[in-house]
Protein backbone atom coordinates (compact mmCIF):
# COMPACT_ATOMS: atom_id res chain seq x y z
CA UNK A 1 0.00 0.00 0.00
CA UNK A 2 2.83 2.37 0.86
CA UNK A 3 4.52 1.66 -2.50
CA UNK A 4 1.31 2.49 -4.35
CA UNK A 5 1.00 5.82 -2.53
CA UNK A 6 4.63 6.65 -3.35
CA UNK A 7 4.04 5.91 -7.06
CA UNK A 8 0.89 8.04 -7.11
CA UNK A 9 2.74 10.93 -5.49
CA UNK A 10 5.62 10.58 -7.93
CA UNK A 11 3.23 10.66 -10.88
CA UNK A 12 1.52 13.75 -9.45
CA UNK A 13 4.86 15.54 -9.11
CA UNK A 14 5.81 14.54 -12.64
CA UNK A 15 2.52 15.81 -14.06
CA UNK A 16 2.77 19.09 -12.13
CA UNK A 17 6.37 19.59 -13.26
CA UNK A 18 5.42 18.89 -16.90
CA UNK A 19 2.54 21.34 -16.80
CA UNK A 20 4.67 24.04 -15.15
CA UNK A 21 7.74 23.55 -17.29
CA UNK A 22 5.92 23.01 -20.58
CA UNK A 23 4.19 26.41 -20.57
CA UNK A 24 6.96 28.31 -18.81
CA UNK A 25 8.53 30.82 -21.28
CA UNK A 26 10.52 32.73 -18.68
CA UNK A 27 14.15 33.49 -19.39
CA UNK A 28 17.20 34.10 -17.20
CA UNK A 29 19.88 36.52 -18.48
CA UNK A 30 23.42 36.30 -17.17
CA UNK A 31 25.73 39.26 -17.72
CA UNK A 32 29.49 38.86 -17.68
CA UNK A 33 30.96 41.94 -19.34
CA UNK A 34 31.19 42.08 -22.27
CA UNK A 35 29.14 38.85 -22.65
CA UNK A 36 25.49 38.13 -22.19
CA UNK A 37 23.94 34.69 -21.80
CA UNK A 38 20.22 34.00 -22.08
CA UNK A 39 18.92 30.63 -20.81
CA UNK A 40 15.48 29.37 -20.04
CA UNK A 41 14.31 29.34 -16.46
CA UNK A 42 13.84 25.56 -16.59
CA UNK A 43 17.45 25.00 -17.64
CA UNK A 44 18.67 27.43 -14.97
CA UNK A 45 16.73 25.61 -12.23
CA UNK A 46 18.00 22.25 -13.45
CA UNK A 47 21.58 23.56 -13.42
CA UNK A 48 21.14 24.83 -9.85
CA UNK A 49 19.90 21.41 -8.72
CA UNK A 50 22.80 19.65 -10.40
CA UNK A 51 25.28 22.16 -8.94
CA UNK A 52 23.83 21.68 -5.45
CA UNK A 53 24.14 17.93 -5.80
CA UNK A 54 27.73 18.12 -6.98
CA UNK A 55 28.68 20.48 -4.16
CA UNK A 56 26.97 18.25 -1.59
CA UNK A 57 28.80 15.17 -2.82
CA UNK A 58 32.09 17.05 -2.85
CA UNK A 59 31.62 18.26 0.70
CA UNK A 60 30.75 14.79 1.89
CA UNK A 61 33.79 13.33 0.16
CA UNK A 62 35.98 15.98 1.76
CA UNK A 63 34.49 15.32 5.22
CA UNK A 64 35.04 11.60 4.78
CA UNK A 65 38.63 12.22 3.73
CA UNK A 66 39.22 14.39 6.80
CA UNK A 67 37.70 11.73 9.10
CA UNK A 68 39.75 8.86 7.70
CA UNK A 69 42.44 9.04 10.44
CA UNK A 70 39.78 9.11 13.15
CA UNK A 71 37.93 6.19 11.58
CA UNK A 72 41.16 4.27 11.23
CA UNK A 73 41.89 4.88 14.92
CA UNK A 74 38.41 3.72 15.86
CA UNK A 75 38.86 0.59 13.77
CA UNK A 76 42.15 -0.16 15.50
CA UNK A 77 40.53 0.44 18.90
CA UNK A 78 37.66 -1.83 17.94
CA UNK A 79 40.10 -4.58 16.97
CA UNK A 80 41.91 -4.20 20.28
CA UNK A 81 38.62 -4.41 22.17
CA UNK A 82 37.66 -7.56 20.27
CA UNK A 83 41.04 -9.11 20.99
CA UNK A 84 40.67 -8.14 24.68
CA UNK A 85 37.19 -9.67 24.91
CA UNK A 86 38.37 -12.82 23.11
CA UNK A 87 41.31 -13.17 25.52
CA UNK A 88 39.03 -12.86 28.57
CA UNK A 89 36.60 -15.41 27.11
CA UNK A 90 39.47 -17.80 26.36
CA UNK A 91 40.74 -17.41 29.93
CA UNK A 92 37.31 -18.23 31.37
CA UNK A 93 36.84 -21.18 29.00
CA UNK A 94 40.28 -22.65 29.80
CA UNK A 95 39.71 -22.16 33.53
CA UNK A 96 36.36 -23.93 33.41
CA UNK A 97 37.95 -26.75 31.39
CA UNK A 98 40.71 -27.18 33.95
CA UNK A 99 43.51 -25.93 31.65
CA UNK A 100 44.97 -23.66 34.27
CA UNK A 101 48.26 -22.85 32.53
CA UNK A 102 46.44 -21.76 29.38
CA UNK A 103 43.90 -19.87 31.46
CA UNK A 104 46.65 -17.96 33.26
CA UNK A 105 48.40 -17.09 29.99
CA UNK A 106 45.14 -15.96 28.39
CA UNK A 107 44.33 -13.81 31.43
CA UNK A 108 47.78 -12.22 31.39
CA UNK A 109 47.36 -11.54 27.65
CA UNK A 110 44.04 -9.87 28.42
CA UNK A 111 45.79 -7.65 30.98
CA UNK A 112 48.38 -6.52 28.43
CA UNK A 113 45.68 -5.91 25.79
CA UNK A 114 43.69 -3.86 28.28
CA UNK A 115 46.75 -1.68 28.88
CA UNK A 116 47.10 -1.15 25.12
CA UNK A 117 43.43 -0.23 24.79
CA UNK A 118 43.64 2.14 27.75
CA UNK A 119 46.68 3.97 26.38
CA UNK A 120 45.04 4.28 22.96
CA UNK A 121 41.84 5.68 24.44
CA UNK A 122 43.75 8.11 26.63
CA UNK A 123 45.62 9.38 23.56
CA UNK A 124 42.34 9.96 21.70
CA UNK A 125 40.58 11.48 24.71
CA UNK A 126 38.06 8.62 25.02
CA UNK A 127 37.37 6.18 27.80
CA UNK A 128 36.42 2.49 27.94
CA UNK A 129 33.97 2.35 30.84
CA UNK A 130 34.26 -1.38 31.55
CA UNK A 131 38.06 -1.59 31.13
CA UNK A 132 38.80 -1.62 34.92
CA UNK A 133 36.29 -4.43 35.43
CA UNK A 134 37.84 -6.49 32.62
CA UNK A 135 41.29 -5.89 34.05
CA UNK A 136 40.20 -6.94 37.55
CA UNK A 137 38.48 -10.06 36.22
CA UNK A 138 41.55 -10.98 34.19
CA UNK A 139 43.76 -10.68 37.26
CA UNK A 140 41.26 -12.71 39.28
CA UNK A 141 41.19 -15.52 36.70
CA UNK A 142 44.98 -15.51 36.61
CA UNK A 143 45.06 -15.68 40.42
CA UNK A 144 42.54 -18.53 40.46
CA UNK A 145 44.60 -20.45 37.90
CA UNK A 146 47.80 -19.82 39.86
CA UNK A 147 46.07 -21.14 42.99
CA UNK A 148 45.10 -24.31 41.16
CA UNK A 149 48.75 -24.69 40.14
CA UNK A 150 49.89 -24.09 43.77
CA UNK A 151 51.77 -20.97 42.65
CA UNK A 152 50.97 -18.86 45.70
CA UNK A 153 53.36 -15.91 45.02
CA UNK A 154 51.87 -15.34 41.58
CA UNK A 155 48.39 -15.78 42.99
CA UNK A 156 48.93 -13.06 45.59
CA UNK A 157 50.52 -10.76 42.99
CA UNK A 158 47.52 -10.99 40.66
CA UNK A 159 45.14 -10.68 43.58
CA UNK A 160 46.68 -7.40 44.76
CA UNK A 161 46.44 -5.98 41.23
CA UNK A 162 42.82 -7.10 40.96
CA UNK A 163 41.97 -5.24 44.17
CA UNK A 164 43.22 -1.97 42.65
CA UNK A 165 40.67 -2.01 39.82
CA UNK A 166 37.84 -4.00 41.43
CA UNK A 167 34.35 -2.56 41.78
CA UNK A 168 31.95 -3.67 44.52
CA UNK A 169 30.81 -6.83 42.74
CA UNK A 170 34.31 -7.98 41.82
CA UNK A 171 35.51 -7.15 45.34
CA UNK A 172 32.88 -9.47 46.78
CA UNK A 173 34.05 -12.17 44.41
CA UNK A 174 37.66 -11.65 45.49
CA UNK A 175 36.72 -11.99 49.17
CA UNK A 176 34.80 -15.19 48.47
CA UNK A 177 37.72 -16.55 46.43
CA UNK A 178 40.10 -15.82 49.27
CA UNK A 179 37.91 -17.74 51.70
CA UNK A 180 37.67 -20.63 49.24
CA UNK A 181 41.46 -20.71 48.82
CA UNK A 182 41.92 -20.78 52.58
CA UNK A 183 39.57 -23.77 52.77
CA UNK A 184 41.55 -25.50 50.04
CA UNK A 185 44.67 -24.92 52.16
CA UNK A 186 42.86 -26.39 55.21
CA UNK A 187 43.19 -23.03 56.99
CA UNK A 188 39.80 -22.71 58.66
CA UNK A 189 40.84 -19.73 60.78
CA UNK A 190 41.82 -17.63 57.74
CA UNK A 191 38.67 -18.70 55.89
CA UNK A 192 36.46 -17.52 58.75
CA UNK A 193 38.37 -14.24 58.92
CA UNK A 194 37.71 -13.52 55.24
CA UNK A 195 34.06 -14.53 55.59
CA UNK A 196 33.62 -12.25 58.60
CA UNK A 197 34.74 -9.30 56.46
CA UNK A 198 31.81 -9.78 54.07
CA UNK A 199 28.80 -7.51 54.28
CA UNK A 200 25.63 -8.94 55.80
CA UNK A 201 23.97 -9.35 52.42
CA UNK A 202 26.90 -11.24 50.91
CA UNK A 203 27.42 -13.33 54.05
CA UNK A 204 23.87 -14.72 53.76
CA UNK A 205 24.34 -15.94 50.20
CA UNK A 206 24.35 -19.68 49.70
CA UNK A 207 27.96 -19.87 48.52
CA UNK A 208 29.17 -17.89 51.55
CA UNK A 209 27.08 -20.02 53.92
CA UNK A 210 28.51 -23.20 52.41
CA UNK A 211 32.05 -21.98 52.98
CA UNK A 212 31.27 -20.82 56.52
CA UNK A 213 29.75 -24.22 57.22
CA UNK A 214 32.84 -26.03 55.88
CA UNK A 215 35.26 -23.76 57.72
CA UNK A 216 33.40 -24.08 61.02
CA UNK A 217 33.34 -27.88 60.75
CA UNK A 218 37.03 -27.92 59.87
CA UNK A 219 37.83 -25.76 62.88
CA UNK A 220 35.56 -27.74 65.20
CA UNK A 221 33.25 -24.78 65.84
CA UNK A 222 30.05 -26.81 65.75
CA UNK A 223 27.83 -23.98 66.97
CA UNK A 224 28.70 -21.82 63.95
CA UNK A 225 28.49 -24.83 61.66
CA UNK A 226 25.02 -25.64 62.98
CA UNK A 227 23.80 -22.07 62.48
CA UNK A 228 25.12 -22.08 58.91
CA UNK A 229 23.53 -25.46 58.23
CA UNK A 230 20.15 -24.18 59.44
CA UNK A 231 20.34 -21.26 56.99
CA UNK A 232 21.42 -23.58 54.18
CA UNK A 233 18.44 -25.83 54.82
CA UNK A 234 16.20 -22.76 54.92
CA UNK A 235 17.61 -21.63 51.55
CA UNK A 236 17.04 -25.17 50.19
CA UNK A 237 20.70 -25.71 49.48
CA UNK A 238 20.20 -29.33 50.58
CA UNK A 239 17.33 -31.73 50.20
CA UNK A 240 15.11 -32.22 53.23
CA UNK A 241 16.64 -35.60 54.12
CA UNK A 242 20.25 -34.44 53.60
CA UNK A 243 19.64 -31.23 55.54
CA UNK A 244 18.13 -33.11 58.48
CA UNK A 245 21.05 -35.55 58.51
CA UNK A 246 23.62 -32.73 58.51
CA UNK A 247 21.82 -30.78 61.24
CA UNK A 248 21.46 -33.94 63.32
CA UNK A 249 25.16 -34.82 63.07
CA UNK A 250 26.19 -31.28 64.01
CA UNK A 251 23.80 -31.19 66.95
CA UNK A 252 25.25 -34.49 68.14
CA UNK A 253 28.79 -33.11 67.81
CA UNK A 254 27.78 -30.00 69.74
CA UNK A 255 26.29 -32.13 72.52
CA UNK A 256 29.41 -34.29 72.69
CA UNK A 257 31.53 -31.15 73.15
CA UNK A 258 29.75 -30.30 76.43
CA UNK A 259 32.08 -30.80 79.41
CA UNK A 260 29.58 -30.42 82.26
CA UNK A 261 25.85 -30.58 82.83
CA UNK A 262 25.42 -26.80 82.83
CA UNK A 263 27.03 -26.51 79.42
CA UNK A 264 24.95 -29.43 78.20
CA UNK A 265 21.74 -27.72 79.29
CA UNK A 266 22.79 -24.51 77.51
CA UNK A 267 23.48 -26.49 74.35
CA UNK A 268 20.08 -28.16 74.59
CA UNK A 269 18.28 -24.84 75.04
CA UNK A 270 20.10 -23.45 71.99
CA UNK A 271 18.75 -26.22 69.75
CA UNK A 272 15.64 -25.66 67.66
CA UNK A 273 12.45 -27.54 68.47
CA UNK A 274 12.73 -29.51 65.25
CA UNK A 275 16.21 -30.65 66.30
CA UNK A 276 15.23 -31.64 69.83
CA UNK A 277 12.68 -34.19 68.59
CA UNK A 278 15.27 -36.03 66.47
CA UNK A 279 15.85 -39.43 68.14
CA UNK A 280 19.63 -39.41 67.72
CA UNK A 281 19.92 -35.89 69.16
CA UNK A 282 17.71 -36.56 72.16
CA UNK A 283 19.39 -39.89 72.91
CA UNK A 284 22.84 -38.36 72.59
CA UNK A 285 21.90 -35.58 75.00
CA UNK A 286 20.51 -38.06 77.54
CA UNK A 287 23.57 -40.32 77.24
CA UNK A 288 25.90 -37.35 77.65
CA UNK A 289 23.99 -36.26 80.75
CA UNK A 290 24.44 -39.71 82.27
CA UNK A 291 28.14 -39.73 81.34
CA UNK A 292 28.56 -36.39 83.13
CA UNK A 293 26.75 -37.81 86.20
CA UNK A 294 23.88 -35.39 85.78
CA UNK A 295 20.41 -35.72 87.26
CA UNK A 296 18.52 -38.39 85.33
CA UNK A 297 15.31 -36.41 85.82
CA UNK A 298 16.79 -33.77 83.48
CA UNK A 299 16.63 -36.23 80.58
CA UNK A 300 12.93 -36.99 80.95
CA UNK A 301 11.53 -34.04 78.98
CA UNK A 302 14.26 -34.56 76.39
CA UNK A 303 13.14 -38.14 75.74
CA UNK A 304 9.40 -37.52 75.96
CA UNK A 305 8.89 -36.71 72.26
CA UNK A 306 11.13 -39.59 71.17
CA UNK A 307 9.27 -42.03 73.40
CA UNK A 308 5.97 -40.94 71.85
CA UNK A 309 7.34 -41.98 68.45
CA UNK A 310 8.78 -45.27 69.73
CA UNK A 311 6.86 -47.62 67.35
CA UNK A 312 8.18 -45.76 64.32
CA UNK A 313 11.85 -45.71 65.34
CA UNK A 314 14.43 -47.90 63.67
CA UNK A 315 15.75 -50.86 65.64
CA UNK A 316 19.13 -49.23 66.50
CA UNK A 317 17.29 -46.12 67.70
CA UNK A 318 14.90 -48.19 69.82
CA UNK A 319 17.78 -50.11 71.40
CA UNK A 320 19.61 -46.87 72.13
CA UNK A 321 16.53 -45.32 73.72
CA UNK A 322 15.88 -48.45 75.79
CA UNK A 323 19.46 -48.45 77.07
CA UNK A 324 18.88 -44.97 78.46
CA UNK A 325 15.38 -45.48 79.85
CA UNK A 326 16.26 -48.71 81.68
CA UNK A 327 18.15 -46.58 84.23
CA UNK A 328 15.05 -44.55 85.18
CA UNK A 329 12.11 -46.14 87.01
CA UNK A 330 10.02 -43.06 86.18
CA UNK A 331 9.12 -44.60 82.80
CA UNK A 332 7.47 -47.77 84.18
CA UNK A 333 3.83 -46.56 83.81
CA UNK A 334 4.48 -45.37 80.27
CA UNK A 335 6.20 -48.67 79.43
CA UNK A 336 3.29 -50.74 80.76
CA UNK A 337 0.88 -48.64 78.72
CA UNK A 338 2.97 -49.22 75.60
CA UNK A 339 3.02 -52.97 76.32
CA UNK A 340 -0.75 -53.04 76.16
CA UNK A 341 -0.60 -51.61 72.67
CA UNK A 342 2.25 -53.92 71.54
CA UNK A 343 2.08 -57.08 73.69
CA UNK A 344 4.49 -59.03 71.47
CA UNK A 345 7.30 -56.48 71.41
CA UNK A 346 10.45 -58.10 72.82
CA UNK A 347 12.16 -54.74 73.29
CA UNK A 348 9.32 -53.36 75.41
CA UNK A 349 9.28 -56.53 77.54
CA UNK A 350 13.04 -56.20 78.05
CA UNK A 351 12.67 -52.54 79.05
CA UNK A 352 9.87 -53.32 81.49
CA UNK A 353 11.90 -56.15 83.03
CA UNK A 354 15.00 -53.98 83.49
CA UNK A 355 12.99 -51.17 85.12
CA UNK A 356 11.38 -53.69 87.47
CA UNK A 357 14.80 -55.02 88.41
CA UNK A 358 15.91 -51.47 89.17
CA UNK A 359 12.86 -51.16 91.45
CA UNK A 360 13.84 -54.53 93.02
CA UNK A 361 10.63 -56.12 91.81
CA UNK A 362 12.50 -59.39 91.28
CA UNK A 363 9.56 -61.60 90.41
CA UNK A 364 7.97 -59.29 87.86
CA UNK A 365 11.34 -58.33 86.44
CA UNK A 366 12.31 -61.99 85.99
CA UNK A 367 8.99 -62.73 84.28
CA UNK A 368 9.31 -59.82 81.85
CA UNK A 369 12.90 -60.65 80.97
CA UNK A 370 12.11 -64.32 80.39
CA UNK A 371 9.21 -63.36 78.13
CA UNK A 372 11.49 -61.03 76.23
CA UNK A 373 14.08 -63.78 75.73
CA UNK A 374 11.38 -66.11 74.41
CA UNK A 375 10.52 -63.45 71.80
CA UNK A 376 14.21 -63.36 70.74
CA UNK A 377 15.27 -59.72 71.24
CA UNK A 378 18.41 -58.30 69.58
CA UNK A 379 21.67 -59.89 70.75
CA UNK A 380 22.85 -56.86 72.72
CA UNK A 381 19.60 -56.81 74.69
CA UNK A 382 19.63 -60.60 75.07
CA UNK A 383 23.02 -60.53 76.80
CA UNK A 384 21.89 -57.77 79.19
CA UNK A 385 18.71 -59.72 79.94
CA UNK A 386 20.67 -62.86 80.87
CA UNK A 387 23.01 -60.83 83.08
CA UNK A 388 20.01 -59.28 84.85
CA UNK A 389 18.53 -62.76 85.38
CA UNK A 390 21.86 -63.90 86.80
CA UNK A 391 21.83 -61.03 89.32
CA UNK A 392 18.24 -61.88 90.28
CA UNK A 393 19.27 -65.49 90.84
CA UNK A 394 22.17 -64.34 93.01
CA UNK A 395 19.80 -62.21 95.06
CA UNK A 396 17.73 -65.33 95.62
CA UNK A 397 20.87 -67.38 96.32
CA UNK A 398 20.11 -69.58 93.34
CA UNK A 399 23.67 -70.50 92.39
CA UNK A 400 22.73 -72.96 89.68
CA UNK A 401 20.33 -70.48 88.07
CA UNK A 402 22.93 -67.74 88.21
CA UNK A 403 25.59 -69.95 86.58
CA UNK A 404 23.16 -70.95 83.83
CA UNK A 405 22.23 -67.31 83.20
CA UNK A 406 25.91 -66.29 83.05
CA UNK A 407 26.58 -69.14 80.64
CA UNK A 408 23.73 -68.03 78.37
CA UNK A 409 25.00 -64.43 78.54
CA UNK A 410 28.48 -65.56 77.48
CA UNK A 411 27.05 -67.62 74.64
CA UNK A 412 24.90 -64.72 73.44
CA UNK A 413 27.99 -62.49 73.51
PDB file of N, CA and C in Angstrom, residues 115-151:
ATOM      1  N   UNK A 115      45.845  -2.821  28.773  1.00  0.00           N
ATOM      2  CA  UNK A 115      46.754  -1.685  28.882  1.00  0.00           C
ATOM      3  C   UNK A 115      46.893  -0.967  27.542  1.00  0.00           C
ATOM      4  N   UNK A 116      46.989  -1.750  26.453  1.00  0.00           N
ATOM      5  CA  UNK A 116      47.097  -1.148  25.121  1.00  0.00           C
ATOM      6  C   UNK A 116      45.845  -0.360  24.777  1.00  0.00           C
ATOM      7  N   UNK A 117      44.681  -0.925  25.066  1.00  0.00           N
ATOM      8  CA  UNK A 117      43.426  -0.227  24.788  1.00  0.00           C
ATOM      9  C   UNK A 117      43.320   1.039  25.624  1.00  0.00           C
ATOM     10  N   UNK A 118      43.736   0.974  26.872  1.00  0.00           N
ATOM     11  CA  UNK A 118      43.639   2.144  27.751  1.00  0.00           C
ATOM     12  C   UNK A 118      44.540   3.276  27.272  1.00  0.00           C
ATOM     13  N   UNK A 119      45.768   2.940  26.874  1.00  0.00           N
ATOM     14  CA  UNK A 119      46.677   3.971  26.379  1.00  0.00           C
ATOM     15  C   UNK A 119      46.150   4.594  25.093  1.00  0.00           C
ATOM     16  N   UNK A 120      45.575   3.758  24.219  1.00  0.00           N
ATOM     17  CA  UNK A 120      45.041   4.284  22.958  1.00  0.00           C
ATOM     18  C   UNK A 120      43.859   5.203  23.216  1.00  0.00           C
ATOM     19  N   UNK A 121      43.000   4.837  24.141  1.00  0.00           N
ATOM     20  CA  UNK A 121      41.842   5.680  24.443  1.00  0.00           C
ATOM     21  C   UNK A 121      42.266   6.971  25.132  1.00  0.00           C
ATOM     22  N   UNK A 122      43.269   6.894  25.981  1.00  0.00           N
ATOM     23  CA  UNK A 122      43.752   8.110  26.631  1.00  0.00           C
ATOM     24  C   UNK A 122      44.347   9.084  25.619  1.00  0.00           C
ATOM     25  N   UNK A 123      45.025   8.537  24.598  1.00  0.00           N
ATOM     26  CA  UNK A 123      45.617   9.382  23.564  1.00  0.00           C
ATOM     27  C   UNK A 123      44.543  10.084  22.731  1.00  0.00           C
ATOM     28  N   UNK A 124      43.415   9.379  22.504  1.00  0.00           N
ATOM     29  CA  UNK A 124      42.337   9.958  21.700  1.00  0.00           C
ATOM     30  C   UNK A 124      41.313  10.709  22.536  1.00  0.00           C
ATOM     31  N   UNK A 125      41.506  10.754  23.852  1.00  0.00           N
ATOM     32  CA  UNK A 125      40.582  11.480  24.715  1.00  0.00           C
ATOM     33  C   UNK A 125      39.300  10.738  25.012  1.00  0.00           C
ATOM     34  N   UNK A 126      39.256   9.426  24.737  1.00  0.00           N
ATOM     35  CA  UNK A 126      38.063   8.622  25.016  1.00  0.00           C
ATOM     36  C   UNK A 126      38.304   7.761  26.249  1.00  0.00           C
ATOM     37  N   UNK A 127      37.277   7.004  26.607  1.00  0.00           N
ATOM     38  CA  UNK A 127      37.367   6.181  27.804  1.00  0.00           C
ATOM     39  C   UNK A 127      36.536   4.915  27.624  1.00  0.00           C
ATOM     40  N   UNK A 128      37.132   3.775  27.961  1.00  0.00           N
ATOM     41  CA  UNK A 128      36.420   2.491  27.938  1.00  0.00           C
ATOM     42  C   UNK A 128      35.885   2.234  29.341  1.00  0.00           C
ATOM     43  N   UNK A 129      34.571   2.353  29.511  1.00  0.00           N
ATOM     44  CA  UNK A 129      33.971   2.346  30.843  1.00  0.00           C
ATOM     45  C   UNK A 129      34.201   1.030  31.584  1.00  0.00           C
ATOM     46  N   UNK A 130      34.161  -0.082  30.874  1.00  0.00           N
ATOM     47  CA  UNK A 130      34.257  -1.378  31.551  1.00  0.00           C
ATOM     48  C   UNK A 130      35.682  -1.933  31.552  1.00  0.00           C
ATOM     49  N   UNK A 131      36.667  -1.125  31.151  1.00  0.00           N
ATOM     50  CA  UNK A 131      38.055  -1.591  31.129  1.00  0.00           C
ATOM     51  C   UNK A 131      38.565  -1.992  32.524  1.00  0.00           C
ATOM     52  N   UNK A 132      38.322  -1.194  33.593  1.00  0.00           N
ATOM     53  CA  UNK A 132      38.797  -1.616  34.923  1.00  0.00           C
ATOM     54  C   UNK A 132      38.196  -2.954  35.368  1.00  0.00           C
ATOM     55  N   UNK A 133      36.926  -3.170  35.042  1.00  0.00           N
ATOM     56  CA  UNK A 133      36.295  -4.434  35.433  1.00  0.00           C
ATOM     57  C   UNK A 133      36.925  -5.610  34.687  1.00  0.00           C
ATOM     58  N   UNK A 134      37.187  -5.426  33.377  1.00  0.00           N
ATOM     59  CA  UNK A 134      37.843  -6.488  32.615  1.00  0.00           C
ATOM     60  C   UNK A 134      39.244  -6.765  33.164  1.00  0.00           C
ATOM     61  N   UNK A 135      39.943  -5.715  33.512  1.00  0.00           N
ATOM     62  CA  UNK A 135      41.293  -5.887  34.049  1.00  0.00           C
ATOM     63  C   UNK A 135      41.250  -6.636  35.387  1.00  0.00           C
ATOM     64  N   UNK A 136      40.313  -6.258  36.258  1.00  0.00           N
ATOM     65  CA  UNK A 136      40.200  -6.942  37.550  1.00  0.00           C
ATOM     66  C   UNK A 136      39.818  -8.411  37.371  1.00  0.00           C
ATOM     67  N   UNK A 137      38.885  -8.674  36.456  1.00  0.00           N
ATOM     68  CA  UNK A 137      38.482 -10.057  36.215  1.00  0.00           C
ATOM     69  C   UNK A 137      39.630 -10.884  35.639  1.00  0.00           C
ATOM     70  N   UNK A 138      40.405 -10.274  34.758  1.00  0.00           N
ATOM     71  CA  UNK A 138      41.553 -10.985  34.186  1.00  0.00           C
ATOM     72  C   UNK A 138      42.560 -11.346  35.270  1.00  0.00           C
ATOM     73  N   UNK A 139      42.849 -10.390  36.147  1.00  0.00           N
ATOM     74  CA  UNK A 139      43.760 -10.682  37.264  1.00  0.00           C
ATOM     75  C   UNK A 139      43.182 -11.763  38.180  1.00  0.00           C
ATOM     76  N   UNK A 140      41.884 -11.717  38.402  1.00  0.00           N
ATOM     77  CA  UNK A 140      41.255 -12.708  39.281  1.00  0.00           C
ATOM     78  C   UNK A 140      41.327 -14.104  38.671  1.00  0.00           C
ATOM     79  N   UNK A 141      41.089 -14.211  37.361  1.00  0.00           N
ATOM     80  CA  UNK A 141      41.187 -15.519  36.698  1.00  0.00           C
ATOM     81  C   UNK A 141      42.626 -16.023  36.740  1.00  0.00           C
ATOM     82  N   UNK A 142      43.573 -15.118  36.523  1.00  0.00           N
ATOM     83  CA  UNK A 142      44.978 -15.506  36.611  1.00  0.00           C
ATOM     84  C   UNK A 142      45.325 -15.972  38.022  1.00  0.00           C
ATOM     85  N   UNK A 143      44.805 -15.276  39.033  1.00  0.00           N
ATOM     86  CA  UNK A 143      45.056 -15.676  40.421  1.00  0.00           C
ATOM     87  C   UNK A 143      44.429 -17.030  40.730  1.00  0.00           C
ATOM     88  N   UNK A 144      43.214 -17.256  40.233  1.00  0.00           N
ATOM     89  CA  UNK A 144      42.544 -18.533  40.460  1.00  0.00           C
ATOM     90  C   UNK A 144      43.322 -19.669  39.792  1.00  0.00           C
ATOM     91  N   UNK A 145      43.813 -19.431  38.592  1.00  0.00           N
ATOM     92  CA  UNK A 145      44.602 -20.448  37.895  1.00  0.00           C
ATOM     93  C   UNK A 145      45.920 -20.706  38.627  1.00  0.00           C
ATOM     94  N   UNK A 146      46.569 -19.641  39.105  1.00  0.00           N
ATOM     95  CA  UNK A 146      47.804 -19.822  39.864  1.00  0.00           C
ATOM     96  C   UNK A 146      47.554 -20.605  41.150  1.00  0.00           C
ATOM     97  N   UNK A 147      46.412 -20.375  41.783  1.00  0.00           N
ATOM     98  CA  UNK A 147      46.068 -21.140  42.994  1.00  0.00           C
ATOM     99  C   UNK A 147      45.919 -22.622  42.664  1.00  0.00           C
ATOM    100  N   UNK A 148      45.257 -22.908  41.554  1.00  0.00           N
ATOM    101  CA  UNK A 148      45.097 -24.310  41.158  1.00  0.00           C
ATOM    102  C   UNK A 148      46.434 -24.968  40.868  1.00  0.00           C
ATOM    103  N   UNK A 149      47.404 -24.174  40.431  1.00  0.00           N
ATOM    104  CA  UNK A 149      48.747 -24.688  40.143  1.00  0.00           C
ATOM    105  C   UNK A 149      49.664 -24.608  41.357  1.00  0.00           C
ATOM    106  N   UNK A 150      49.121 -24.216  42.527  1.00  0.00           N
ATOM    107  CA  UNK A 150      49.890 -24.086  43.771  1.00  0.00           C
ATOM    108  C   UNK A 150      51.017 -23.062  43.647  1.00  0.00           C
ATOM    109  N   UNK A 151      50.803 -22.051  42.810  1.00  0.00           N
ATOM    110  CA  UNK A 151      51.769 -20.970  42.649  1.00  0.00           C
ATOM    111  C   UNK A 151      51.289 -19.790  43.487  1.00  0.00           C
TER     112      UNK A 151
END
